[in-house]
Each structure stands twice: as C-alpha cells, then as structure tokens.
Coordinates of C-alpha atoms and ligand atoms in Angstrom, one line a residue:
M1 CA 79.5 98.8 59.1
E2 CA 81.8 101.4 58.5
K3 CA 83.3 104.0 60.7
L4 CA 82.7 107.4 58.8
A5 CA 85.2 109.8 58.5
P6 CA 84.5 112.7 60.8
T7 CA 83.3 114.7 57.3
D8 CA 81.1 112.4 56.4
A9 CA 78.5 112.1 59.1
P10 CA 75.5 112.8 57.9
A11 CA 74.3 116.7 59.1
R12 CA 72.1 115.9 62.1
P13 CA 71.2 118.5 65.1
L14 CA 73.8 118.1 68.6
E15 CA 73.3 115.8 70.9
G16 CA 74.0 115.3 74.9
G17 CA 76.2 112.3 73.4
D18 CA 77.8 115.2 71.4
L19 CA 78.1 116.8 74.2
L20 CA 79.6 114.7 76.2
V21 CA 81.9 114.0 73.7
A22 CA 83.4 117.1 72.4
A23 CA 84.1 117.5 76.6
L24 CA 85.8 114.6 77.1
A25 CA 87.9 116.1 73.4
A26 CA 88.8 119.3 75.2
R27 CA 90.5 117.3 78.4
G28 CA 92.8 115.5 76.0
V29 CA 90.5 112.3 75.7
E30 CA 91.3 110.5 72.7
R31 CA 89.5 107.2 73.0
I32 CA 87.4 105.8 75.2
F33 CA 86.2 102.2 75.7
S34 CA 83.3 101.0 75.9
V35 CA 80.4 98.0 75.6
S36 CA 77.5 99.2 73.8
G37 CA 73.6 99.6 74.9
G38 CA 71.2 101.2 73.8
P39 CA 71.3 104.3 76.4
I40 CA 74.5 105.1 75.1
N41 CA 74.0 104.7 72.1
S42 CA 73.9 109.1 70.9
I43 CA 77.7 108.7 72.4
Y44 CA 78.5 106.3 69.3
H45 CA 77.3 108.4 67.1
A46 CA 78.9 111.2 68.6
T47 CA 82.8 109.9 68.2
A48 CA 81.5 109.2 64.1
R49 CA 82.0 112.9 64.0
S50 CA 84.6 113.5 66.5
P51 CA 88.6 112.4 66.5
V52 CA 87.8 111.0 70.0
A53 CA 88.1 107.4 68.7
L54 CA 85.8 104.5 70.3
C55 CA 87.1 101.5 70.9
H56 CA 84.4 98.7 71.3
V57 CA 85.9 95.8 73.4
R58 CA 84.4 92.6 75.1
H59 CA 83.6 93.3 78.9
E60 CA 82.4 96.3 80.9
G61 CA 84.9 95.1 83.4
A62 CA 87.7 95.5 80.5
A63 CA 86.6 98.9 79.4
G64 CA 87.0 100.0 82.8
Y65 CA 90.7 98.8 83.3
M66 CA 91.5 99.7 79.8
A67 CA 90.2 103.6 80.5
D68 CA 92.7 103.5 83.9
A69 CA 95.7 101.8 82.4
T70 CA 95.4 104.7 79.6
Y71 CA 96.3 107.7 82.7
R72 CA 99.0 105.5 83.9
T73 CA 100.4 105.4 80.2
T74 CA 99.4 108.8 79.3
G75 CA 99.2 111.3 82.4
V76 CA 95.3 111.9 80.5
P77 CA 92.7 110.6 82.6
G78 CA 90.5 107.5 80.9
V79 CA 87.2 107.2 79.8
A80 CA 84.5 104.1 79.8
V81 CA 81.5 104.3 78.2
V82 CA 79.1 101.6 79.8
T83 CA 75.6 100.4 79.2
L84 CA 72.5 100.5 81.8
G85 CA 72.8 97.9 84.4
P86 CA 75.3 94.6 83.8
G87 CA 76.9 97.3 82.1
V88 CA 77.0 99.4 85.0
T89 CA 78.2 96.7 87.7
N90 CA 80.6 94.6 85.7
A91 CA 82.5 97.9 86.5
V92 CA 82.2 97.8 89.7
T93 CA 85.4 96.4 90.1
P94 CA 87.8 98.5 87.6
A95 CA 86.2 102.0 89.5
A96 CA 86.9 100.1 93.0
T97 CA 90.4 99.4 91.9
A98 CA 91.2 103.0 90.6
L99 CA 89.5 104.2 93.9
R100 CA 92.0 101.9 95.5
A101 CA 95.1 102.9 94.0
S102 CA 94.2 106.5 93.6
T103 CA 93.8 106.2 89.7
P104 CA 91.4 109.1 88.3
L105 CA 88.9 107.0 86.2
L106 CA 85.3 108.8 84.7
I107 CA 82.7 106.4 84.3
V108 CA 79.8 107.0 82.2
G109 CA 76.6 105.1 82.5
G110 CA 72.9 104.8 80.8
Q111 CA 70.3 104.3 82.8
A112 CA 66.4 104.3 81.4
P113 CA 64.1 107.3 80.1
V114 CA 63.5 109.2 83.5
A115 CA 59.6 108.4 82.9
M116 CA 60.4 104.2 83.8
R117 CA 62.7 105.3 87.0
D118 CA 61.7 103.2 89.7
R119 CA 59.6 100.3 87.7
E120 CA 61.7 97.6 87.2
A121 CA 63.0 98.7 83.7
A122 CA 64.2 96.2 82.0
L123 CA 68.1 95.7 82.5
T124 CA 67.7 98.7 85.1
I125 CA 69.7 98.8 88.7
D126 CA 70.4 102.5 90.8
G127 CA 73.9 102.8 89.0
V128 CA 74.8 105.1 91.5
A129 CA 74.4 103.5 94.6
A130 CA 76.1 100.5 93.0
M131 CA 78.8 102.6 92.3
R132 CA 78.5 105.8 95.7
P133 CA 81.1 102.9 97.9
V134 CA 83.8 103.0 95.2
T135 CA 84.4 106.5 93.9
K136 CA 84.8 109.5 94.8
W137 CA 81.5 111.2 93.8
A138 CA 78.8 109.4 91.6
T139 CA 75.8 111.3 90.7
Q140 CA 73.2 111.5 87.7
V141 CA 73.1 114.2 85.5
A142 CA 69.2 115.0 84.9
E143 CA 69.1 118.0 81.8
V144 CA 71.1 117.8 78.6
G145 CA 72.3 121.3 79.1
R146 CA 74.1 120.5 82.3
I147 CA 76.6 117.6 80.7
P148 CA 79.5 119.8 79.8
E149 CA 79.4 121.3 83.3
Y150 CA 79.1 117.4 84.7
V151 CA 82.5 116.6 82.6
D152 CA 84.0 119.5 84.5
E153 CA 82.5 118.9 87.8
A154 CA 84.3 114.7 87.1
W155 CA 87.4 116.0 86.2
R156 CA 87.9 118.4 89.1
R157 CA 86.8 116.0 91.8
M158 CA 88.9 112.9 90.1
T159 CA 91.8 115.0 89.5
S160 CA 92.1 117.0 92.5
G161 CA 93.8 116.0 96.2
R162 CA 94.1 112.3 96.2
P163 CA 92.5 111.0 93.1
G164 CA 90.2 108.9 92.2
P165 CA 86.9 107.3 90.0
V166 CA 84.2 108.7 89.3
Y167 CA 80.9 108.1 87.5
L168 CA 78.3 109.9 85.9
E169 CA 75.2 107.9 84.7
I170 CA 72.7 110.3 82.1
P171 CA 68.9 108.3 81.5
A172 CA 68.9 107.7 78.2
D173 CA 66.0 111.0 77.5
V174 CA 68.9 113.1 78.9
I175 CA 72.1 111.8 76.8
A176 CA 69.6 112.0 73.6
D177 CA 67.9 115.3 73.4
R178 CA 68.8 117.9 71.8
A179 CA 71.6 120.1 73.1
P180 CA 70.0 123.8 73.9
A181 CA 71.8 126.3 71.9
D182 CA 73.2 127.9 75.8
A183 CA 74.5 124.1 76.5
A184 CA 77.4 125.0 78.5
D185 CA 81.1 125.6 76.4
A186 CA 81.8 121.9 76.2
A187 CA 84.7 123.1 74.9
A188 CA 86.5 125.3 77.5
G189 CA 88.9 122.5 78.6
A190 CA 90.1 121.0 81.9
V191 CA 89.9 123.2 85.3
R192 CA 94.2 123.6 85.6
F193 CA 95.4 123.2 89.1
A194 CA 98.6 125.0 89.9
H195 CA 99.8 123.7 93.2
P196 CA 100.7 126.3 95.4
P197 CA 104.2 126.2 97.5
A198 CA 104.6 124.4 100.4
D199 CA 104.3 125.7 104.0
P200 CA 107.9 127.0 103.5
A201 CA 108.4 126.5 107.5
A202 CA 107.7 123.0 107.1
V203 CA 109.7 122.6 104.2
A204 CA 112.6 124.4 106.3
A205 CA 111.7 121.5 108.9
L206 CA 112.3 118.7 106.5
R207 CA 114.9 120.2 105.8
D208 CA 116.6 120.6 109.0
A209 CA 115.1 116.6 109.3
L210 CA 116.5 115.6 106.2
A211 CA 120.4 117.1 107.6
R212 CA 120.7 115.7 110.5
A213 CA 119.9 112.6 109.2
R214 CA 122.8 109.6 108.9
R215 CA 120.8 106.7 108.0
P216 CA 117.5 108.5 105.5
L217 CA 115.1 107.0 103.9
L218 CA 113.3 108.1 101.6
I219 CA 109.8 106.2 100.2
A220 CA 108.5 107.7 97.4
G221 CA 104.1 106.7 96.0
D222 CA 101.7 107.7 93.4
D223 CA 101.8 111.9 93.5
V224 CA 105.2 111.8 92.0
F225 CA 103.5 110.4 89.2
H226 CA 100.1 112.3 88.9
T227 CA 102.4 115.5 90.0
G228 CA 105.3 115.2 87.1
A229 CA 107.7 115.0 90.2
A230 CA 110.4 112.2 88.9
A231 CA 112.8 114.7 87.4
A232 CA 112.6 116.3 90.8
L233 CA 112.9 113.1 92.8
G234 CA 115.7 112.1 90.8
E235 CA 117.7 115.2 91.7
A236 CA 116.3 115.0 95.4
V237 CA 117.7 111.3 95.8
E238 CA 121.6 112.1 94.5
R239 CA 121.8 115.7 96.6
L240 CA 121.0 114.8 99.2
R241 CA 122.2 111.2 98.8
L242 CA 118.8 109.6 99.8
P243 CA 118.5 106.0 99.4
F244 CA 114.7 105.6 98.4
A245 CA 112.3 103.1 97.2
Q246 CA 109.6 103.5 95.3
L247 CA 105.8 101.9 95.2
R248 CA 102.5 101.7 93.2
L249 CA 102.7 104.8 90.3
A250 CA 106.4 106.1 91.4
R251 CA 108.2 102.7 90.4
G252 CA 110.4 103.9 88.5
A253 CA 110.4 107.6 88.8
V254 CA 113.9 107.1 89.2
D255 CA 116.0 104.1 86.9
E256 CA 115.3 101.5 89.9
R257 CA 119.4 100.3 88.7
H258 CA 119.8 104.2 90.7
P259 CA 123.7 103.1 92.9
L260 CA 121.1 104.1 95.8
S261 CA 118.0 102.3 95.1
L262 CA 116.8 100.2 97.7
G263 CA 114.6 98.3 95.0
P264 CA 110.3 97.8 94.7
G265 CA 108.9 99.3 98.2
C266 CA 107.5 96.6 99.2
T267 CA 108.3 95.3 102.4
P268 CA 106.6 91.8 101.8
L269 CA 109.0 90.7 98.6
N270 CA 112.2 93.2 99.8
P271 CA 113.9 92.1 103.1
G272 CA 116.2 94.9 102.3
L273 CA 113.4 97.7 102.2
R274 CA 112.4 96.1 105.8
Q275 CA 115.8 96.3 107.2
A276 CA 116.3 99.5 106.2
L277 CA 112.9 100.5 107.9
A278 CA 114.3 99.3 110.9
E279 CA 117.2 100.6 111.0
A280 CA 117.3 104.1 109.4
D281 CA 117.0 107.8 111.8
C282 CA 114.9 109.5 108.9
V283 CA 112.0 108.3 107.7
V284 CA 110.0 110.0 104.6
L285 CA 106.8 109.0 102.8
L286 CA 106.4 111.2 100.1
G287 CA 103.1 111.2 98.1
H288 CA 101.3 108.0 99.4
N289 CA 99.9 106.2 102.6
W290 CA 101.1 103.9 104.9
D291 CA 99.8 100.9 102.6
F292 CA 99.8 97.7 103.3
D293 CA 103.1 97.4 101.5
L294 CA 104.6 98.9 103.5
D295 CA 103.4 97.3 106.2
F296 CA 100.8 100.5 107.4
G297 CA 104.3 101.9 108.8
A298 CA 104.6 99.2 111.2
G299 CA 108.3 98.2 111.0
V300 CA 109.7 102.1 111.4
A301 CA 112.2 102.3 114.4
P302 CA 110.4 104.4 117.3
T303 CA 113.4 106.3 117.1
A304 CA 113.1 107.1 114.2
T305 CA 111.8 110.9 113.1
V306 CA 108.8 110.2 110.2
V307 CA 107.8 112.5 108.0
Q308 CA 105.0 112.4 105.6
V309 CA 104.0 114.7 102.7
H310 CA 100.7 114.3 100.9
L311 CA 98.0 116.1 99.4
D312 CA 95.6 115.7 101.1
A313 CA 95.7 116.1 104.8
A314 CA 93.4 113.3 105.8
T315 CA 95.8 111.0 104.2
I316 CA 99.1 112.1 106.7
G317 CA 99.5 110.5 110.1
R318 CA 96.5 107.3 109.0
E319 CA 97.9 104.0 110.1
R320 CA 101.1 105.7 112.2
P321 CA 101.9 108.7 113.7
V322 CA 104.6 111.4 111.9
D323 CA 106.5 113.8 114.0
L324 CA 106.3 116.0 110.7
G325 CA 103.2 116.3 108.0
I326 CA 103.0 118.7 105.5
V327 CA 100.1 118.8 102.8
A328 CA 101.7 119.5 100.3
A329 CA 102.0 118.2 96.5
A330 CA 105.4 116.2 95.6
R331 CA 106.7 118.5 92.6
P332 CA 106.4 121.8 94.2
L333 CA 108.1 120.0 98.0
L334 CA 110.9 118.5 95.7
E335 CA 111.7 122.2 94.2
Q336 CA 111.4 123.8 97.4
L337 CA 113.3 121.8 99.1
L338 CA 116.2 121.6 96.6
R339 CA 116.6 125.3 97.1
E340 CA 118.9 125.0 99.6
A341 CA 120.5 121.7 100.0
A342 CA 123.2 121.8 102.2
P343 CA 126.4 119.4 101.6
P344 CA 124.5 116.2 103.3
Q345 CA 126.6 114.2 106.2
R346 CA 125.9 110.3 105.3
D347 CA 126.3 106.9 107.3
E348 CA 128.0 105.6 103.8
R349 CA 128.6 101.9 105.5
W350 CA 124.7 101.7 106.4
I351 CA 124.2 103.3 102.8
A352 CA 126.0 100.4 101.1
E353 CA 124.6 97.9 103.6
A354 CA 120.7 98.7 103.2
I355 CA 121.5 98.4 99.1
G356 CA 124.1 95.9 99.7
A357 CA 120.3 93.8 101.4
W358 CA 118.3 94.3 98.5
R359 CA 121.0 93.1 95.5
R360 CA 121.6 89.8 96.7
E361 CA 118.2 89.4 97.9
R362 CA 118.4 89.6 93.4
E363 CA 121.4 87.6 93.3
R364 CA 119.9 85.1 95.7
V365 CA 116.8 84.6 93.7
G366 CA 118.2 84.5 90.4
A367 CA 121.0 82.1 91.7
L368 CA 117.5 80.2 92.5
A369 CA 116.5 80.2 88.8
R370 CA 119.0 80.0 86.6
A371 CA 119.8 76.8 89.2
P372 CA 119.7 73.1 86.5
R373 CA 116.6 71.8 87.4
A374 CA 114.3 69.4 86.6
G375 CA 111.2 69.7 85.0
A376 CA 109.3 73.1 84.6
M377 CA 111.4 76.3 84.5
H378 CA 111.2 78.7 88.0
P379 CA 109.4 81.5 87.5
V380 CA 112.3 83.7 87.4
R381 CA 113.8 82.3 84.9
L382 CA 110.9 82.2 82.4
I383 CA 110.7 86.2 83.7
E384 CA 115.1 87.5 83.3
E385 CA 114.4 85.3 79.4
V386 CA 111.6 88.0 78.9
V387 CA 112.8 91.0 80.4
A388 CA 116.6 90.3 78.4
A389 CA 115.2 89.5 74.6
M390 CA 112.8 93.2 75.2
P391 CA 114.2 96.3 74.3
P392 CA 114.9 98.8 77.2
E393 CA 112.4 101.2 76.3
T394 CA 109.4 97.9 77.4
L395 CA 106.3 99.0 79.1
W396 CA 106.0 96.2 81.7
V397 CA 102.6 94.6 82.8
T398 CA 101.7 91.9 85.8
S399 CA 98.4 90.5 87.5
H400 CA 98.2 89.5 91.1
G401 CA 98.6 85.3 91.4
N402 CA 102.1 84.5 92.6
V403 CA 103.7 84.8 89.3
D404 CA 103.6 88.1 89.8
F405 CA 104.8 88.5 92.5
W406 CA 107.7 87.2 91.2
A407 CA 108.0 89.2 88.4
D408 CA 107.2 92.5 90.7
G409 CA 110.2 91.6 92.4
A410 CA 112.9 90.8 88.9
I411 CA 112.0 93.3 86.6
E412 CA 114.0 96.3 87.7
V413 CA 111.9 99.4 86.5
P414 CA 114.0 102.0 84.3
A415 CA 111.1 104.8 83.5
E416 CA 108.3 106.3 84.9
G417 CA 105.6 104.4 83.3
A418 CA 107.1 101.4 82.5
Y419 CA 105.5 98.9 84.7
L420 CA 101.9 99.0 85.4
R421 CA 100.4 97.0 88.4
A422 CA 96.6 96.9 89.5
G423 CA 97.8 98.5 92.8
Q424 CA 96.1 97.5 96.0
Y425 CA 92.8 95.8 94.9
G426 CA 94.6 93.1 92.9
P427 CA 91.8 92.0 90.9
L428 CA 92.7 89.3 88.0
G429 CA 91.4 90.1 85.0
A430 CA 92.9 93.7 85.5
E431 CA 96.1 92.9 83.3
V432 CA 95.4 91.9 79.2
S433 CA 93.2 95.0 79.6
F434 CA 95.7 96.8 80.9
G435 CA 98.4 96.3 78.2
V436 CA 96.0 96.5 75.3
A437 CA 95.2 100.0 76.4
A438 CA 99.2 100.6 76.9
K439 CA 99.7 99.6 73.4
L440 CA 97.0 101.7 72.5
A441 CA 98.2 104.5 74.2
A442 CA 101.5 104.0 73.2
P443 CA 101.8 102.0 69.6
Q444 CA 105.4 102.4 69.6
R445 CA 106.6 101.1 72.8
P446 CA 106.4 97.2 73.4
V447 CA 103.8 95.6 76.0
V448 CA 104.6 92.5 77.4
V449 CA 102.4 91.2 80.5
F450 CA 102.9 88.1 83.0
V451 CA 100.1 86.9 83.7
G452 CA 99.3 83.2 85.4
D453 CA 97.4 79.9 83.7
G454 CA 93.9 81.2 86.5
G455 CA 94.5 85.1 85.7
F456 CA 94.5 85.0 81.8
G457 CA 91.1 83.1 81.7
Y458 CA 89.7 86.5 83.2
H459 CA 89.6 88.5 80.1
G460 CA 92.3 87.0 77.9
V461 CA 89.4 87.2 75.2
E462 CA 90.3 91.3 74.7
L463 CA 93.2 90.1 72.9
E464 CA 90.3 89.6 69.8
S465 CA 89.7 93.6 70.1
A466 CA 93.4 94.2 70.7
A467 CA 93.3 92.1 67.4
R468 CA 90.2 95.0 65.7
Y469 CA 92.1 97.7 66.6
G470 CA 95.8 96.9 65.7
A471 CA 97.6 97.0 69.4
P472 CA 100.1 94.1 68.9
L473 CA 101.2 93.3 72.5
I474 CA 102.6 90.0 74.0
V475 CA 101.4 88.4 76.8
V476 CA 103.4 86.0 78.7
V477 CA 100.6 83.3 80.2
A478 CA 103.1 81.3 82.5
D479 CA 101.4 78.0 83.0
D480 CA 102.2 76.4 86.4
Q481 CA 98.8 74.7 85.5
S482 CA 96.9 76.0 89.2
W483 CA 95.5 79.2 90.8
G484 CA 99.2 78.6 93.0
A485 CA 98.8 82.5 94.6
I486 CA 96.0 80.6 96.5
A487 CA 97.0 76.5 96.5
L488 CA 100.5 77.0 97.5
P489 CA 99.4 78.9 101.0
Q490 CA 96.4 76.4 101.0
R491 CA 98.9 73.2 100.9
R492 CA 101.0 74.9 104.0
A493 CA 98.0 75.9 106.0
Y494 CA 96.0 72.3 105.2
G495 CA 98.4 69.9 104.0
V496 CA 96.2 69.6 100.7
E497 CA 95.2 71.4 98.4
V498 CA 91.5 71.3 96.9
E499 CA 90.1 72.0 94.2
M500 CA 93.2 74.2 92.6
D501 CA 94.5 72.6 89.6
L502 CA 94.3 73.9 86.1
P503 CA 94.8 71.7 83.3
R504 CA 97.1 73.0 80.4
R505 CA 94.9 74.9 77.7
D506 CA 96.4 75.6 74.7
W507 CA 96.7 79.2 74.9
A508 CA 98.8 79.7 71.9
A509 CA 95.9 78.5 69.7
F510 CA 93.6 80.4 71.2
A511 CA 95.6 83.4 70.5
R512 CA 95.0 82.2 66.7
A513 CA 91.6 81.8 67.7
I514 CA 90.6 85.2 67.9
G515 CA 92.8 86.8 65.4
G516 CA 96.4 87.0 67.3
H517 CA 99.6 85.0 67.0
G518 CA 100.5 82.4 69.5
E519 CA 103.8 80.5 70.3
V520 CA 105.1 77.9 72.8
A521 CA 108.1 78.1 75.1
D522 CA 108.5 75.5 77.7
R523 CA 112.2 75.8 77.9
P524 CA 114.6 79.0 78.2
E525 CA 116.4 78.6 75.1
E526 CA 112.6 78.7 73.2
V527 CA 111.5 82.2 74.9
A528 CA 113.5 84.7 72.9
G529 CA 112.6 83.1 69.4
A530 CA 108.8 82.8 70.6
L531 CA 109.1 86.5 71.3
E532 CA 111.1 87.6 68.0
R533 CA 108.2 85.8 66.0
C534 CA 105.3 87.6 68.3
V535 CA 107.0 90.9 67.2
A536 CA 107.1 90.0 63.4
S537 CA 103.6 88.7 63.8
G538 CA 102.4 92.5 64.4
L539 CA 100.0 90.5 66.2
P540 CA 98.5 90.6 69.4
S541 CA 99.8 87.5 70.7
V542 CA 100.5 85.2 73.5
V543 CA 103.7 83.3 74.6
H544 CA 102.4 80.0 76.4
A545 CA 104.8 79.1 79.0
R546 CA 105.7 76.5 81.6
I547 CA 106.4 76.8 84.5
A548 CA 107.2 75.7 88.1
S549 CA 104.6 76.3 91.1
E550 CA 107.2 77.6 93.8
L551 CA 105.8 80.0 96.3
S552 CA 107.1 83.6 96.0
P553 CA 108.7 85.7 98.9
Y554 CA 105.7 88.2 98.7
M555 CA 103.4 84.9 99.3
D556 CA 105.4 83.5 101.5
H557 CA 105.8 86.5 103.8
T558 CA 101.8 87.8 103.5
S559 CA 100.5 84.0 103.7
K560 CA 102.3 82.8 106.7
Ligands
TPP1 C1 88.5 88.8 90.3 C2 89.7 88.5 91.4 N1 89.4 86.8 92.5 C3 89.9 86.2 92.9 C4 91.4 86.5 93.5 C5 92.5 85.6 94.1 N2 93.2 85.4 93.7 C6 94.6 85.9 93.6 S1 95.7 85.0 92.8 C7 94.7 84.3 92.4 C8 94.8 82.9 92.2 C9 96.2 83.3 90.4 O1 96.5 81.9 89.6 P1 97.1 81.9 88.3 O2 96.9 84.0 87.5 O3 97.2 81.2 87.4 O4 98.8 83.1 89.0 P2 99.3 82.0 89.9 O5 99.2 82.7 91.7 O6 99.2 80.8 89.8 O7 101.2 82.3 89.9 C10 93.3 84.1 93.3 C11 92.3 83.0 92.5 C12 91.7 88.1 93.1 N3 93.1 88.8 93.1 N4 91.1 88.6 91.8
MG2 MG1 98.4 79.8 88.0

C-alpha cells in the first residue's frame, strides 16, 4: 500500500506511537530506521501523519548502524525502532558499536503486553537486560503518558558527557494505548546544553605548558565532533603551531592535508605518529580516551608533559597518568585558550621531521601500490584510483577488514564527517549500512563505501533498501577472495590458513538483481569508467574489483 500523505491519514485518537514520533520530530529527527513487528505498529502508523520518514530495511542490525551513521553525518542523534525479542537482540551489536564509538543512538524496542510479562510469550526475551551492558541506559516505559518524558531523558543521557546509546522498551499495550489529554508536551524539544567554560586556572596551566613546549603534539578526538570544535581546532593548530593528529570522529575536522597534520591518529598504521609521541615534550589529548589506536598512551615519552581534556572526568587519567587533567568540552576550551595565545617558539626542525615521517610512509605505500605487477591490483592502487575519480566532497565509508586498514591510511580526510568508520568495536556489517544512511542524510554528496568480500556479505543486501528509498551510494567491493585480515596473520602464525578462502561471486550481478547497478573493474584503468557509469545509473551500485591479498601495516603491527 502507498504511504499516506500526512494529511490523508485517517483521523483516529492519538496513541503512544504518536507521542513518540512527535517527540522525535521535535528533536530534529527526520527519519527512523526499522524492521517491522506487530508490537510497533502504532509507531509505523504515527509516521503516516508526521514529517518523520520511516525507512523499513532488511535487518535490525543494519537499522541500528544506519541510525548511528545519521548522527555521524548530520550531528542529530539517530533512531532505530525494532520489534520485540529477535528484533532487539539483532540490534545489540550496533548498540555496542555506538557505546565503543561514543555516538548517541536511540533504540526503541517492542515488548509483549504487560499482562504477558515473564510467561515466555512468542518472540519474547528480557530486552532491557540484553541491552543494559551495551548502552548508557536501558529501561522500560510503563505508561503511555510518560513516553515524551522518557524520550527527553533518553536525549539528555545519550548526548551528555561521553555520548552513547540508550535503549527504550515500550510494551505493545503501552505504545498502542490512547494518549491521555495531559500527556507531557511531546513537542517541547530537546534540552540544550551550554557547556560551561573550563576552569580559567586550568586553561592558564595548559597555555603555560604549550608556551614552554618546543615539540608539542596535539591529538584531537571525538569531542571535537560532538561540540562542533572544528573551526577552533583549525585556528589553534595554526596560531599555536601545533603538529596534530585526529582520530575517530575527529578525522577531517582539520583537513588532513594541512601542513601541520601528522596523519591519522592511529599508531599501528602511522609510524610518524609513533615517533612523534615518543619524542614530543608536551602531548595534549583533546576530547578523547587513551584509545587502543593510541596504544593506550604507552608510547608517550616519560619526560613529556601530558595533558588530557575530557568532559567526562572518569575518562581522564585512565590507561595512563596525566600531568594536567581538564574537565571541559573541546570547543569552549579551545576558544578560551585562543583568547590569549602567545606566539609560540617551536623546534621547527623536529616538526618538519615528524610530519615528514608520515609523508614518507604514504609515499612508500603509494610507490608500492603503483609499481608494475603481475596479477591483481594492490589494495592501495584501487583506493587511489577511486579517490582520484571522485569529487572532493565525497563522503567515504570503510569497514574493518585488511583492505579497510589500507584505506584508513590512504584516504586523506578533507572535512569533518567526510569519513565514517564504525570505530573500536569494529563490526563487519556496519559499512554498507553506514553508506545507505549517509546517502539518505546527505543526498547531494557522493557516498563511496570500501568493503571486503567478507564484510560485504553481512549487509550487502541493504542495497535493496537503498534502491527502494532512492539512495544511490556506491559500494566498492575489494575482493581478495579471502577473509584477509584473519587469513594473513593466521598464515604467518601457523604457516597455513584454515577455511579462509572465499570464491569469487558475481557481486555486480547481485547488485543488479536487487534493484541496483553493477560494474566490474579488475584493472586500475577500468575503475574511473566503472564509477562514472555507477553515478550515471542513479542507482545504488557495486564496483566489484579484484585485489591482491597484501598484509596492511595496521594488521602487520597489531598481529605480531
Ligand atoms: C561481526 C564481525 N565478525 C568477525 C570479525 C572479525 N574479522 C575482522 S576482519 C575479518 C575479515 C574481513 O574480510 P574482508 O571483508 O573480505 O576484508 P579483507 O580482510 O579480506 O580485506 C574478520 C572475519 C569482525 N570484525 N566483525
Ligand atoms: Mg577479503
């Protein structure tokens, strides 16, 4: 049946679903991701007369990832609505992904009517218990009139401090119940946080530390994205002459081609960053934890002055001691710091060497990739061909396979939100879903997903959802006919691989079969033309490319 235009929806009394959808609309939610189920019908019907669009996809895991990627693309938290039992448990992995990535994500789950609680009714499980370890807050709404209040509380919790996912479970009889006339005002909108200024004494101490430093290093993380600090960060690195690396959600906040950029904030793939951490006399970690990708702070010189800034005090000093911990949001802190910035004195030779080390690594990899070779392309050759063929405003998505660790170093992210990657939880399956949501949220931007032949098998079928909703993203399937990230280290450790091969399947035909467009580009010179035809098709597309299985520096470093 056609979706009704909001004005054509038959008149009926307001229900819980209407309260929920109105509360989401008031918070700027434009689209919810879902797979249907009886207990969430009220929410579906509510969208029929609301500007909030419903995107009915193929798997609750994909719905969760799509909601997460919506925040990463737009800055407005995303929402997934899943049915009871298996719908909820299918969404556990995206919740865990958001928890590890510190991204706000609201998952609304169905449940059997209250009268059936604890009777093993069809499809039931204790969804709140399943979600509790992978969310900041998981709870059940017991009364229809309180739905707006719970949405408000969910918003507050998922966007404050260190952001993360929240789970709200609404039993079938509660969501379908008649909304009371005195229900809280669903349209009141989200609470707005004004981050307090940082303690002036702490800012002064940071200013002193940076003024004394000759070899400073700034590592910028998630909170730069959460608090919209990109412009202040750009100004700080220039005025204070700070060599910098950005990780996770902060990648691209300042264009990674900036002359003071040390490349991605990921020590396993960036030898320049390892060197800079070991040699800097002052290291400032801004808005992030001492992440696995920073080797938990282990490589920092013992003599360096270490500063960590985070909104969540519990994050400061965890994994490694700091000389100065500042509880503050990234943006106000940078703005305060810039108010009285003294002209810095730096060891310019050191800065040039530190930046040169990453540049040399990129050149080494590029030369390897472009060298004439027999057989399949080097993974970086494919990535470089794709990057060269696409316009600068392209939004990139990668996954968690060996090919993606090559892409992680090869893509120089030019702007905030231009590079999406699930993060520390690293689930295969996030990538195609992220790409679909990014294209829906930013239809004017080209969206390209890099994924391996293993990872594509998880949610590649979401290209069908993309076809239904008119989201012409491009998925480059980098096919090494292997679960490469596991196979290559396995061979190194054991001398043999066990069950690691994947046969070549026709992913271009697969894309065509589910409403998309498909191309094959097994040689470098075929890549640009294939991409051009994908764009011209106006359909969600696959470029299926044969690549060699070559161990990436990241996998080499982490699997020794
Ligand atoms: C959900 C999930 N299951 C398993 C893994 C472990 N894993 C990491 S990379 C990888 C292989 C990926 O293969 P492919 O997508 O073909 O990329 P390649 O490594 O071959 O480049 C596996 C199985 C994971 N990260 N996520
Ligand atoms: Mg593979």
